[in-house]
Coordinates of C-alpha atoms and ligand atoms in Angstrom, one line a residue:
M8 CA 151.0 36.0 90.2
T9 CA 151.1 32.5 91.6
G10 CA 150.3 30.5 88.5
M11 CA 147.2 28.6 87.4
G12 CA 145.1 27.8 90.5
A13 CA 142.8 24.8 90.1
I14 CA 139.1 25.4 90.6
V15 CA 137.8 22.9 93.0
A16 CA 134.1 22.3 93.9
M17 CA 133.2 20.7 97.3
V18 CA 129.9 18.9 96.7
N19 CA 127.3 16.7 98.3
Q20 CA 123.5 17.2 98.2
K21 CA 123.4 16.0 101.8
G22 CA 123.5 18.9 104.2
G23 CA 125.7 19.3 107.2
V24 CA 128.4 16.8 106.1
G25 CA 131.2 19.5 106.2
K26 CA 131.5 21.1 102.7
T27 CA 131.9 24.5 104.4
S28 CA 134.2 23.3 107.1
V29 CA 136.4 21.5 104.6
T30 CA 136.5 24.5 102.3
L31 CA 137.5 26.7 105.1
G32 CA 139.9 24.2 106.7
L33 CA 141.7 24.0 103.3
A34 CA 141.7 27.8 103.0
S35 CA 143.2 28.0 106.5
A36 CA 145.9 25.5 105.5
A37 CA 146.7 27.3 102.3
M38 CA 147.1 30.6 104.2
A39 CA 149.4 28.9 106.8
D40 CA 151.4 27.5 103.8
G41 CA 151.9 31.1 102.5
R42 CA 149.5 30.5 99.5
R43 CA 146.6 32.5 98.2
V44 CA 143.1 31.1 97.7
L45 CA 139.8 32.4 96.6
V46 CA 136.7 31.0 98.3
V47 CA 133.6 31.1 96.2
D48 CA 130.4 30.8 98.2
L49 CA 127.8 29.2 96.0
D50 CA 125.3 28.5 98.8
P51 CA 122.4 30.9 99.6
Q52 CA 123.0 30.1 103.3
A53 CA 126.1 32.2 102.8
S54 CA 127.9 30.3 105.6
S55 CA 131.5 30.7 104.3
S56 CA 130.8 34.3 103.4
W57 CA 129.8 35.0 107.1
V58 CA 132.8 33.1 108.5
L59 CA 135.1 35.0 106.2
G60 CA 133.8 38.3 107.4
D61 CA 131.2 39.4 104.8
D62 CA 128.5 41.5 106.2
P63 CA 125.1 40.2 104.9
A64 CA 123.5 43.6 105.5
T65 CA 125.7 45.2 102.8
S66 CA 124.5 45.0 99.2
N67 CA 128.0 44.4 97.7
P68 CA 128.1 42.6 94.4
S69 CA 128.2 38.8 94.8
V70 CA 128.5 35.6 93.0
A71 CA 124.9 36.2 91.9
D72 CA 126.1 39.0 89.7
V73 CA 128.7 36.7 88.1
L74 CA 126.0 34.1 87.4
A75 CA 123.9 36.9 85.8
G76 CA 126.7 37.5 83.3
G77 CA 129.2 39.8 85.0
G78 CA 132.2 38.0 83.5
T79 CA 135.7 38.1 84.9
S80 CA 135.5 41.8 85.5
G81 CA 132.2 41.4 87.4
A82 CA 133.8 38.6 89.4
A83 CA 136.9 40.8 90.2
R84 CA 134.6 43.6 91.4
A85 CA 132.7 41.2 93.7
V86 CA 135.8 39.6 95.2
L87 CA 136.6 40.9 98.8
P88 CA 139.6 40.4 101.0
S89 CA 138.5 38.1 103.8
S90 CA 138.8 39.1 107.5
W91 CA 141.3 36.2 107.9
G92 CA 144.2 37.9 106.2
D93 CA 145.9 38.4 102.9
G94 CA 145.9 34.7 101.9
V95 CA 142.2 34.3 101.6
D96 CA 139.8 36.2 99.3
L97 CA 136.0 35.7 99.1
L98 CA 133.5 35.8 96.3
P99 CA 130.5 36.1 98.5
A100 CA 127.1 34.5 98.3
D101 CA 123.8 36.3 98.3
G102 CA 120.6 35.2 100.0
Q103 CA 118.8 35.6 96.7
L104 CA 120.9 33.0 95.1
G105 CA 118.4 30.2 95.9
G106 CA 116.1 31.4 93.2
W107 CA 118.7 31.3 90.5
Q108 CA 117.8 29.3 87.4
P109 CA 119.8 29.1 84.2
A110 CA 117.9 30.3 81.2
G111 CA 120.0 27.9 79.0
S112 CA 123.1 25.8 79.1
R113 CA 125.2 28.9 78.3
D114 CA 124.2 30.3 81.7
L115 CA 125.7 27.3 83.4
T116 CA 129.2 28.0 81.9
R117 CA 129.3 31.7 82.9
L118 CA 130.8 31.1 86.3
R119 CA 133.6 29.0 84.8
K120 CA 134.5 31.7 82.3
A121 CA 134.7 34.3 85.0
L122 CA 136.7 32.1 87.4
V123 CA 139.2 30.9 84.9
G124 CA 140.0 34.6 84.4
L125 CA 140.7 35.0 88.1
A126 CA 142.4 31.7 88.8
D127 CA 145.8 32.8 87.8
D128 CA 146.0 35.1 90.8
Y129 CA 145.4 32.2 93.2
D130 CA 146.9 28.8 94.1
A131 CA 143.4 27.4 94.3
V132 CA 139.8 28.5 93.9
L133 CA 137.6 26.6 96.3
I134 CA 133.9 26.5 95.6
D135 CA 131.6 25.8 98.6
C136 CA 128.5 24.4 97.1
A137 CA 125.0 24.3 98.5
P138 CA 123.4 21.0 99.8
S139 CA 121.6 20.2 96.6
L140 CA 122.2 18.9 93.1
G141 CA 120.2 21.8 91.7
A142 CA 121.1 24.6 89.3
L143 CA 123.6 26.3 91.6
T144 CA 125.6 23.1 92.2
M145 CA 125.5 22.4 88.4
A146 CA 127.0 25.8 87.8
G147 CA 129.7 25.0 90.4
L148 CA 130.5 21.7 88.8
S149 CA 130.5 23.4 85.4
A150 CA 133.0 25.9 86.7
A151 CA 135.3 23.4 88.3
D152 CA 138.5 21.5 87.2
L153 CA 138.1 19.2 90.1
A154 CA 135.1 17.9 92.1
V155 CA 135.6 16.7 95.7
I156 CA 132.7 14.9 97.4
V157 CA 132.6 15.5 101.1
V158 CA 131.0 12.8 103.2
E159 CA 130.6 11.8 106.8
P160 CA 130.7 8.1 107.8
S161 CA 127.1 7.7 108.9
A162 CA 124.2 5.9 107.2
L163 CA 122.6 9.2 106.2
G164 CA 126.0 10.8 105.4
L165 CA 126.6 8.2 102.6
R166 CA 123.1 8.2 101.2
G167 CA 122.9 9.7 97.8
I168 CA 126.7 9.7 97.1
S169 CA 126.1 7.7 93.8
A170 CA 123.7 10.5 92.7
V171 CA 126.5 13.0 93.3
A172 CA 128.9 10.9 91.3
D173 CA 126.3 10.7 88.5
A174 CA 125.8 14.4 88.5
I175 CA 129.5 14.9 88.1
D176 CA 129.6 12.5 85.2
G177 CA 126.6 14.3 83.7
V178 CA 128.3 17.7 83.8
W179 CA 131.5 16.2 82.4
E180 CA 129.6 14.7 79.5
K181 CA 127.4 17.7 78.7
G182 CA 129.2 20.9 79.6
N183 CA 132.6 20.6 81.1
P184 CA 135.0 18.0 79.7
D185 CA 137.8 19.4 81.9
L186 CA 136.0 18.3 85.1
D187 CA 137.6 15.4 87.1
L188 CA 136.3 13.7 90.2
A189 CA 139.3 14.3 92.4
G190 CA 138.0 12.0 95.1
V191 CA 136.1 11.8 98.4
I192 CA 137.1 13.6 101.6
V193 CA 135.8 11.9 104.7
N194 CA 134.9 14.3 107.5
K195 CA 133.7 13.9 111.1
V196 CA 135.4 10.6 111.7
P197 CA 134.9 9.6 115.4
A198 CA 137.8 8.2 117.3
V199 CA 136.1 4.9 118.0
S200 CA 132.9 3.8 116.4
A201 CA 131.9 0.4 115.0
E202 CA 129.1 2.1 113.0
A203 CA 131.6 4.5 111.4
E204 CA 133.9 1.6 110.6
R205 CA 131.1 -0.2 108.8
R206 CA 130.2 2.9 106.9
L207 CA 133.8 3.4 105.8
D208 CA 133.8 -0.2 104.5
E209 CA 130.6 0.6 102.6
L210 CA 132.2 3.7 101.2
V211 CA 135.2 1.7 99.9
T212 CA 132.8 -0.6 98.1
V213 CA 130.9 2.3 96.5
V214 CA 133.8 4.5 95.4
G215 CA 136.9 2.3 95.7
R216 CA 139.8 2.7 98.1
R217 CA 141.8 4.9 95.8
A218 CA 139.2 7.6 95.6
I219 CA 139.3 8.2 99.3
W220 CA 141.7 10.9 100.3
K221 CA 143.9 10.4 103.4
P222 CA 143.9 11.5 106.0
M223 CA 140.3 11.6 107.0
I224 CA 139.2 14.5 109.1
P225 CA 138.5 13.7 112.7
Q226 CA 135.3 14.7 114.5
R227 CA 136.5 17.6 116.8
V228 CA 134.5 20.2 118.7
V229 CA 137.1 22.8 117.8
I230 CA 136.2 22.6 114.1
G231 CA 132.6 23.8 114.9
Q232 CA 134.1 26.3 117.3
A233 CA 136.3 27.8 114.5
I234 CA 133.2 28.2 112.3
A235 CA 131.2 29.8 115.1
E236 CA 134.0 32.2 116.0
R237 CA 134.8 32.9 112.4
R238 CA 138.4 32.0 112.7
P239 CA 140.8 29.9 110.7
I240 CA 141.4 26.5 112.4
H241 CA 145.1 27.1 112.4
S242 CA 144.7 29.9 114.9
Y243 CA 143.7 27.4 117.5
G244 CA 147.3 25.9 117.7
W245 CA 147.7 22.9 119.9
R246 CA 144.0 22.8 120.6
A247 CA 143.4 21.8 117.0
T248 CA 146.5 19.7 116.4
D249 CA 144.8 16.7 114.6
P250 CA 142.5 18.7 112.4
I251 CA 145.3 21.1 111.4
Q252 CA 147.5 18.1 110.5
A253 CA 144.6 16.7 108.5
F254 CA 143.9 19.9 106.6
D255 CA 147.6 20.5 105.9
A256 CA 148.0 17.1 104.4
L257 CA 144.8 17.4 102.4
W258 CA 146.0 20.8 101.1
A259 CA 149.3 19.3 100.1
S260 CA 147.4 16.6 98.2
L261 CA 145.2 19.1 96.6
R262 CA 148.2 21.1 95.4
R263 CA 149.8 18.0 93.9
R264 CA 146.5 17.1 92.2
S265 CA 146.1 20.7 90.9
R266 CA 149.4 20.6 89.1
Q267 CA 147.9 17.9 86.8
V268 CA 145.1 20.1 85.8
T269 CA 145.1 21.4 82.2
R270 CA 142.5 23.6 80.7
Ligands
ATP306 N1 135.2 17.4 111.7 C1 134.2 17.9 112.4 N2 134.1 17.7 113.7 C2 133.0 18.3 114.4 N3 132.1 19.0 113.9 C3 132.1 19.3 112.6 C4 133.2 18.8 111.7 N4 132.9 19.2 110.5 C5 131.8 20.0 110.5 N5 131.3 20.0 111.8 C6 130.1 20.7 112.2 O1 129.0 20.2 111.5 C7 128.1 21.2 111.1 C8 127.9 21.2 109.6 O2 129.2 21.5 109.0 P1 129.2 22.4 107.7 O3 128.4 23.6 107.8 O4 130.7 22.5 107.3 O5 128.5 21.3 106.7 P2 128.0 21.7 105.2 O6 128.0 20.4 104.4 O7 128.7 22.8 104.6 O8 126.5 22.0 105.5 P3 125.4 22.6 104.5 O9 125.1 21.5 103.6 O10 124.3 23.1 105.3 O11 126.1 23.7 103.7 C9 128.7 22.5 111.6 O12 128.1 22.8 112.8 C10 130.1 22.2 111.8 O13 130.7 23.0 112.8
MG307 MG1 127.9 24.6 103.8

């Protein structure tokens, strides 16, 4: 038993900004810190399931069974140890998830009920959401204590961020009064780019300086390599010094922020 782990949803309807990379970078940092996390893959692309060693050819139970009403016991049956090691477990996605539609508002809260029952076994539960603001992401936000918006500092990477913030407000008002916008994690920050600087200024005007988590995550080839090779970023040692430092610091912030969560 490690105490109540906060349930954290990584969101943005924009694809490719780094929701999965940030989820897995934080999981890697947690493992290096001797903690336990559960990664919940709520994306039919099943990227984090694949990186964490789930074999898509098997018909194991998945998060789809939990959305269908499996409860905490159903979730516990679907949780797998990841291929990374003891610190990271996986509630895998399923390619069929894309067709999921809630029959009513109660269906949206099923995932939360199930995950709250599991969260005590973990230091954090990290939900990797799909690039949409559709039903699945609504279920993810309805399940979460904290929402983190992942963005990249490009014109397209920032488009639609107000819609994400509005969706979080909507879930807070209607279904999940425990949900808090924890802030914005900025990913893929190039070493030198006037364009990125302008976009960061724009981001500050949209969300406010205090909402932006520090440090930002640098753009580094090794982050993509870690995903492609299905390995934790921490296993790259000196070749990944800056991203490792960034994920360690963000994990420490997430732990601090998690301690304020009450449910
Ligand atoms: N900091 C980074 N530096 C370099 N490449 C990165 C970084 N973060 C992510 N990438 C690469 O960008 C691509 C998209 O990242 P990722 O899959 O994490 O985004 P995503 O938001 O989860 O995408 P989707 O919306 O499709 O789920 C991947 O190829 C990944 O390796
Ligand atoms: Mg993803």
